[in-house]
C-alpha cells in the first residue's frame, strides 16, 4: 500500500524542532571511553600473488578519553582517519593494535559472542540517513531490529509500544511507523536512524557526520535533538565531523586529526579562542563569520596542496608539507603530543601558539 509523502509538520515537532602519540588524559578517572594508541593499517596488495606492498595508515597511534555524559568532537579533513577511528572503536573495522575500553571493558580482545553482547552499549549514527536504512523495511521494523536481535521484545504489541515510544523521543509521530524510509524527508530519516541507535539505551553513541548530508535548516534541529537525548538518557558521544563549526555546539572537548594522528586536543571554547596547532588554526580560519564587515576584512589561512596519501605520509610532522610555520626539524622529527597547559594537548615543535592572521586594512 502506498502513502502520500509524509508532511514534516504532521509528523510532529520533536523536542527540538523549534528551532599522535600516547598520552594520559585529563578526566581519565571518570572516562567512559578510553582509547590508547589505536592503530588501523589497511594492507595494500599487488600482483597475481597479492603480495603486500605497503599499508595505508588510516589511524596511526590515536589516544583520547571521553568522560561519561560528555561529547568529544573528532574533526579533520576527509581521509584523516576520523571515521575509521569511530568504526574501530565499535569494532566495525578491526584495529591493528591499541586498546579501547568502554566502561572498563576491554573491547579489542572480545570474542564474537561477547562483542555482540557488548554492542548493546555502543551504537552508531551514520552520515547518510537514506543509505543506512533498508528501503524494504518499514520504520517499525528498522527501529525494532536491535530490540528483536537482543531479545528485548516478545510480542508484536510490545514491539509496537516500544517503537512508538522511541519515535516520540526523536520527534516522529508513531502513526507513521508502518511507512517506508522513502516516504520521509532527510531530517526525518535521520531521526529514524537516531531512534534505532538509542533503542538499546547505549552508553556510547558514535555519530559519524550525522548532519553533513542534511539541509542547513535541518542540521540545527538534529543537533538540538542529539543534545536533548544526551541530557535525557545520559549518553556519551563521539561526534565525528569534517567541520569545526558543526561540532562546536555539542562538544565538551575537541580532538583535531591530521593523517591518522591527533594533532591537538582541548576543551572546546579554549580551542576556538586560541588554537595551538597551525592546522587547527587553518581549519578555524575557514569558518565564515556571520558579520559581513568582519568577514570581508578577515584574512584566511589557505592551506596549499592536498592532504598527502596515508600510504606514504611525510616524515617527521605529517603536516610539514603544508604548514606555513615549518622549521628544519619538522621534516625529520615527529613532534610529541604534550600537555602545554592544563587540558591543552598539542603535537607541534613550535613553542608558542602560531600568530593568528591579521585582518586586512
Ligand atoms: Fe608546522 Fe612544524 Fe608544528 Fe608541524 S611541527 S605543525 S610543520 S611548525
Short mmCIF file of C-alpha atoms in Angstrom, two decimals, residues 278-283 285-286 299-303 324-325 355-357:
data_model
loop_
_atom_site.label_atom_id
_atom_site.label_comp_id
_atom_site.label_asym_id
_atom_site.label_seq_id
_atom_site.Cartn_x
_atom_site.Cartn_y
_atom_site.Cartn_z
CA UNK A 278 48.78 25.56 12.76
CA UNK A 279 46.39 23.00 11.23
CA UNK A 280 43.66 23.80 13.77
CA UNK A 281 44.23 27.47 13.02
CA UNK A 282 43.71 26.83 9.31
CA UNK A 283 40.50 24.87 9.96
CA UNK A 285 40.05 30.36 9.66
CA UNK A 286 37.91 28.51 7.07
CA UNK A 299 42.37 37.15 6.30
CA UNK A 300 42.09 33.42 5.74
CA UNK A 301 44.81 30.87 6.15
CA UNK A 302 44.58 28.87 2.96
CA UNK A 303 46.46 25.59 3.09
CA UNK A 324 53.19 27.90 6.91
CA UNK A 325 55.38 27.77 10.08
CA UNK A 355 50.18 34.10 15.36
CA UNK A 356 46.63 34.45 14.03
CA UNK A 357 46.46 36.06 10.57
#
